[in-house]
PDB file of C-alpha atoms in Angstrom:
ATOM      1  CA  MET A   1       8.973  48.273  87.564  1.00 52.00           C
ATOM      2  CA  PRO A   2      12.125  46.928  89.241  1.00 52.00           C
ATOM      3  CA  HIS A   3      13.914  50.158  88.304  1.00 51.00           C
ATOM      4  CA  ILE A   4      11.782  52.220  90.683  1.00 53.00           C
ATOM      5  CA  ARG A   5      13.000  50.190  93.663  1.00 52.00           C
ATOM      6  CA  HIS A   6      16.628  51.047  92.853  1.00 48.00           C
ATOM      7  CA  ILE A   7      16.033  54.792  92.828  1.00 47.00           C
ATOM      8  CA  PRO A   8      15.860  55.181  96.648  1.00 47.00           C
ATOM      9  CA  SER A   9      19.047  53.145  97.135  1.00 46.00           C
ATOM     10  CA  LEU A  10      20.755  55.094  94.337  1.00 41.00           C
ATOM     11  CA  ALA A  11      19.638  58.352  95.954  1.00 42.00           C
ATOM     12  CA  ALA A  12      21.012  57.185  99.310  1.00 42.00           C
ATOM     13  CA  ALA A  13      24.345  56.274  97.705  1.00 40.00           C
ATOM     14  CA  LEU A  14      24.581  59.662  95.995  1.00 37.00           C
ATOM     15  CA  LEU A  15      23.709  61.430  99.234  1.00 36.00           C
ATOM     16  CA  ALA A  16      26.424  59.520 101.089  1.00 40.00           C
ATOM     17  CA  LEU A  17      28.937  60.357  98.371  1.00 37.00           C
ATOM     18  CA  ALA A  18      27.971  64.028  98.424  1.00 40.00           C
ATOM     19  CA  CYS A  19      28.338  64.201 102.199  1.00 38.00           C
ATOM     20  CA  SER A  20      31.743  62.506 102.360  1.00 36.00           C
ATOM     21  CA  PRO A  21      33.766  65.641 101.380  1.00 37.00           C
ATOM     22  CA  VAL A  22      32.275  67.420 104.388  1.00 36.00           C
ATOM     23  CA  HIS A  23      34.304  65.126 106.631  1.00 36.00           C
ATOM     24  CA  ALA A  24      37.484  65.928 104.701  1.00 48.00           C
ATOM     25  CA  GLU A  25      36.757  69.663 104.907  1.00 53.00           C
ATOM     26  CA  GLY A  26      36.832  69.454 108.716  1.00 63.00           C
ATOM     27  CA  GLN A  27      40.549  68.688 108.561  1.00 80.00           C
ATOM     28  CA  VAL A  28      43.063  71.503 109.030  1.00 85.00           C
ATOM     29  CA  ASP A  29      45.027  72.626 105.977  1.00 93.00           C
ATOM     30  CA  PRO A  30      48.686  72.430 107.118  1.00 94.00           C
ATOM     31  CA  ALA A  31      49.572  75.498 105.007  1.00 93.00           C
ATOM     32  CA  THR A  32      47.418  77.628 107.342  1.00 95.00           C
ATOM     33  CA  LEU A  33      49.578  76.715 110.354  1.00 96.00           C
ATOM     34  CA  TYR A  34      52.600  78.852 109.402  1.00 97.00           C
ATOM     35  CA  GLU A  35      53.872  81.803 107.402  1.00 98.00           C
ATOM     36  CA  LEU A  36      57.090  82.061 105.388  1.00 98.00           C
ATOM     37  CA  SER A  37      58.936  85.353 105.129  1.00 97.00           C
ATOM     38  CA  THR A  38      62.002  86.628 103.298  1.00 97.00           C
ATOM     39  CA  ALA A  39      61.857  89.993 105.102  1.00 97.00           C
ATOM     40  CA  GLY A  40      65.359  91.266 105.788  1.00 97.00           C
ATOM     41  CA  SER A  41      66.818  89.825 102.574  1.00 97.00           C
ATOM     42  CA  SER A  42      69.089  92.102 100.554  1.00 97.00           C
ATOM     43  CA  THR A  43      67.336  93.201  97.374  1.00 96.00           C
ATOM     44  CA  GLN A  44      69.976  95.732  96.258  1.00 97.00           C
ATOM     45  CA  VAL A  45      73.714  95.108  96.438  1.00 96.00           C
ATOM     46  CA  LYS A  46      76.680  96.971  94.964  1.00 95.00           C
ATOM     47  CA  ALA A  47      78.759  95.047  92.417  1.00 94.00           C
ATOM     48  CA  GLY A  48      81.585  93.341  94.278  1.00 94.00           C
ATOM     49  CA  GLY A  49      79.607  93.588  97.500  1.00 96.00           C
ATOM     50  CA  SER A  50      77.715  91.093  99.571  1.00 96.00           C
ATOM     51  CA  GLY A  51      74.180  90.655 100.800  1.00 97.00           C
ATOM     52  CA  VAL A  52      72.128  88.220 102.815  1.00 98.00           C
ATOM     53  CA  PHE A  53      69.199  85.947 102.007  1.00 98.00           C
ATOM     54  CA  VAL A  54      66.819  85.608 104.958  1.00 98.00           C
ATOM     55  CA  LEU A  55      64.101  82.982 105.305  1.00 98.00           C
ATOM     56  CA  SER A  56      61.992  82.526 108.404  1.00 98.00           C
ATOM     57  CA  ILE A  57      59.196  80.108 109.232  1.00 98.00           C
ATOM     58  CA  LYS A  58      56.707  81.545 111.728  1.00 97.00           C
ATOM     59  CA  SER A  59      54.402  78.900 113.154  1.00 96.00           C
ATOM     60  CA  LYS A  60      50.963  79.954 114.339  1.00 96.00           C
ATOM     61  CA  PRO A  61      49.640  79.220 117.856  1.00 95.00           C
ATOM     62  CA  GLY A  62      49.152  75.491 118.418  1.00 94.00           C
ATOM     63  CA  ALA A  63      51.635  74.517 115.698  1.00 96.00           C
ATOM     64  CA  HIS A  64      55.404  74.094 115.465  1.00 96.00           C
ATOM     65  CA  VAL A  65      58.101  73.143 112.998  1.00 96.00           C
ATOM     66  CA  SER A  66      59.246  69.622 113.842  1.00 95.00           C
ATOM     67  CA  ASP A  67      62.772  69.407 115.186  1.00 93.00           C
ATOM     68  CA  GLU A  68      62.713  65.612 114.794  1.00 92.00           C
ATOM     69  CA  ALA A  69      61.748  65.353 111.121  1.00 93.00           C
ATOM     70  CA  PRO A  70      64.226  66.523 108.490  1.00 94.00           C
ATOM     71  CA  LEU A  71      64.255  70.138 107.377  1.00 97.00           C
ATOM     72  CA  LYS A  72      66.060  70.908 104.135  1.00 98.00           C
ATOM     73  CA  LEU A  73      66.756  74.263 102.491  1.00 98.00           C
ATOM     74  CA  GLU A  74      68.358  74.203  99.038  1.00 98.00           C
ATOM     75  CA  LEU A  75      69.512  77.484  97.501  1.00 98.00           C
ATOM     76  CA  LYS A  76      70.455  78.445  93.946  1.00 97.00           C
ATOM     77  CA  GLY A  77      71.814  81.772  92.817  1.00 96.00           C
ATOM     78  CA  SER A  78      71.564  83.468  89.457  1.00 95.00           C
ATOM     79  CA  GLY A  79      73.864  86.491  89.172  1.00 94.00           C
ATOM     80  CA  VAL A  80      74.897  85.961  92.798  1.00 96.00           C
ATOM     81  CA  GLU A  81      77.265  83.493  94.445  1.00 96.00           C
ATOM     82  CA  LEU A  82      76.022  81.481  97.413  1.00 97.00           C
ATOM     83  CA  PRO A  83      78.862  79.772  99.293  1.00 94.00           C
ATOM     84  CA  GLN A  84      76.328  77.747 101.314  1.00 96.00           C
ATOM     85  CA  GLN A  85      73.664  76.068  99.168  1.00 97.00           C
ATOM     86  CA  LYS A  86      72.349  73.225 101.345  1.00 98.00           C
ATOM     87  CA  LEU A  87      71.149  73.920 104.855  1.00 98.00           C
ATOM     88  CA  ALA A  88      69.407  71.976 107.607  1.00 97.00           C
ATOM     89  CA  LEU A  89      67.680  72.872 110.880  1.00 95.00           C
ATOM     90  CA  LYS A  90      71.056  72.986 112.646  1.00 95.00           C
ATOM     91  CA  ASP A  91      71.988  75.953 110.397  1.00 96.00           C
ATOM     92  CA  SER A  92      69.118  78.081 111.728  1.00 96.00           C
ATOM     93  CA  VAL A  93      70.256  81.226 113.551  1.00 96.00           C
ATOM     94  CA  ALA A  94      67.247  80.895 115.890  1.00 94.00           C
ATOM     95  CA  LYS A  95      68.048  78.647 118.843  1.00 89.00           C
ATOM     96  CA  LYS A  96      65.837  77.307 121.627  1.00 83.00           C
ATOM     97  CA  ALA A  97      65.834  79.309 124.826  1.00 84.00           C
ATOM     98  CA  GLU A  98      65.882  77.483 128.137  1.00 86.00           C
ATOM     99  CA  GLY A  99      62.460  75.963 128.791  1.00 82.00           C
ATOM    100  CA  GLN A 100      61.300  76.585 125.234  1.00 83.00           C
ATOM    101  CA  ALA A 101      59.778  73.481 123.603  1.00 84.00           C
ATOM    102  CA  PHE A 102      60.104  74.613 119.980  1.00 90.00           C
ATOM    103  CA  VAL A 103      61.699  77.431 118.028  1.00 92.00           C
ATOM    104  CA  ASP A 104      60.718  78.957 114.691  1.00 95.00           C
ATOM    105  CA  PRO A 105      63.644  78.472 112.268  1.00 97.00           C
ATOM    106  CA  ARG A 106      65.331  81.498 110.697  1.00 98.00           C
ATOM    107  CA  PHE A 107      68.082  81.258 108.122  1.00 98.00           C
ATOM    108  CA  GLU A 108      70.481  84.060 107.214  1.00 98.00           C
ATOM    109  CA  VAL A 109      72.681  83.079 104.277  1.00 98.00           C
ATOM    110  CA  PRO A 110      75.322  85.473 102.918  1.00 98.00           C
ATOM    111  CA  PHE A 111      75.896  85.860  99.187  1.00 97.00           C
ATOM    112  CA  LYS A 112      78.247  87.809  96.912  1.00 96.00           C
ATOM    113  CA  ALA A 113      77.393  89.754  93.788  1.00 93.00           C
ATOM    114  CA  ASP A 114      80.286  90.363  91.397  1.00 89.00           C
ATOM    115  CA  ALA A 115      78.763  92.009  88.323  1.00 92.00           C
ATOM    116  CA  ALA A 116      76.037  94.612  87.881  1.00 93.00           C
ATOM    117  CA  GLY A 117      72.697  93.366  86.630  1.00 94.00           C
ATOM    118  CA  LYS A 118      69.732  91.331  87.782  1.00 96.00           C
ATOM    119  CA  GLY A 119      70.264  88.511  90.244  1.00 95.00           C
ATOM    120  CA  LEU A 120      68.012  85.991  91.917  1.00 96.00           C
ATOM    121  CA  VAL A 121      68.169  83.750  94.970  1.00 97.00           C
ATOM    122  CA  GLU A 122      65.896  80.716  94.674  1.00 98.00           C
ATOM    123  CA  ALA A 123      65.029  78.589  97.691  1.00 98.00           C
ATOM    124  CA  LYS A 124      63.428  75.166  97.898  1.00 98.00           C
ATOM    125  CA  LEU A 125      62.304  74.445 101.461  1.00 98.00           C
ATOM    126  CA  THR A 126      61.118  71.087 102.803  1.00 98.00           C
ATOM    127  CA  PHE A 127      59.978  70.748 106.425  1.00 97.00           C
ATOM    128  CA  PHE A 128      57.271  69.269 108.653  1.00 97.00           C
ATOM    129  CA  ILE A 129      54.657  71.424 110.387  1.00 97.00           C
ATOM    130  CA  CYS A 130      52.983  69.761 113.359  1.00 96.00           C
ATOM    131  CA  SER A 131      50.047  70.302 115.686  1.00 94.00           C
ATOM    132  CA  GLU A 132      48.177  68.021 118.080  1.00 91.00           C
ATOM    133  CA  GLN A 133      46.121  66.674 115.153  1.00 90.00           C
ATOM    134  CA  LEU A 134      48.750  66.261 112.437  1.00 92.00           C
ATOM    135  CA  CYS A 135      52.341  66.399 111.310  1.00 95.00           C
ATOM    136  CA  ALA A 136      52.514  67.218 107.594  1.00 96.00           C
ATOM    137  CA  ARG A 137      55.388  67.523 105.140  1.00 97.00           C
ATOM    138  CA  GLN A 138      55.517  70.884 103.428  1.00 98.00           C
ATOM    139  CA  GLN A 139      57.497  71.804 100.331  1.00 98.00           C
ATOM    140  CA  LYS A 140      57.691  75.430  99.239  1.00 98.00           C
ATOM    141  CA  THR A 141      59.661  77.296  96.597  1.00 98.00           C
ATOM    142  CA  LEU A 142      60.479  80.988  97.006  1.00 96.00           C
ATOM    143  CA  SER A 143      62.645  83.492  95.194  1.00 96.00           C
ATOM    144  CA  VAL A 144      64.100  86.889  96.013  1.00 97.00           C
ATOM    145  CA  PRO A 145      65.199  89.191  93.180  1.00 97.00           C
ATOM    146  CA  VAL A 146      68.486  91.020  93.753  1.00 97.00           C
ATOM    147  CA  GLU A 147      69.469  94.150  91.862  1.00 97.00           C
ATOM    148  CA  VAL A 148      73.252  94.393  91.587  1.00 95.00           C
ATOM    149  CA  LEU A 149      74.259  98.049  91.129  1.00 95.00           C
TER     150      LEU A 149
END
């Protein structure tokens, strides 16, 4: 009957294992600390005309985009020409006001569309979102379709 003695210790081990994810669930998901938006981006452009790709990061209360860790925005265009394809935090049009600790980055990148058809601006964004509890690297990919008339 030595097997019966092991059942309580096995049950205790399983209970401990089952309870361990509860501790991990108490942690904040960094993706809930901000919102990304492409509002304001040109989605229709006349052939031979130009448009703008807009990307903003809006941090939620208690969080901020790190201005010390690297922020990288890489753009690719299909059916549109992007003169600026690699951007950093310094390229943000949003600047800190006096006395402001952090600013939410906003990028406005012009593009040209030469021929009628379907176009696409693809963005790969890497940045760090921080709060008092964490500072986590985030990598997001977004795309904005552009109809060239």
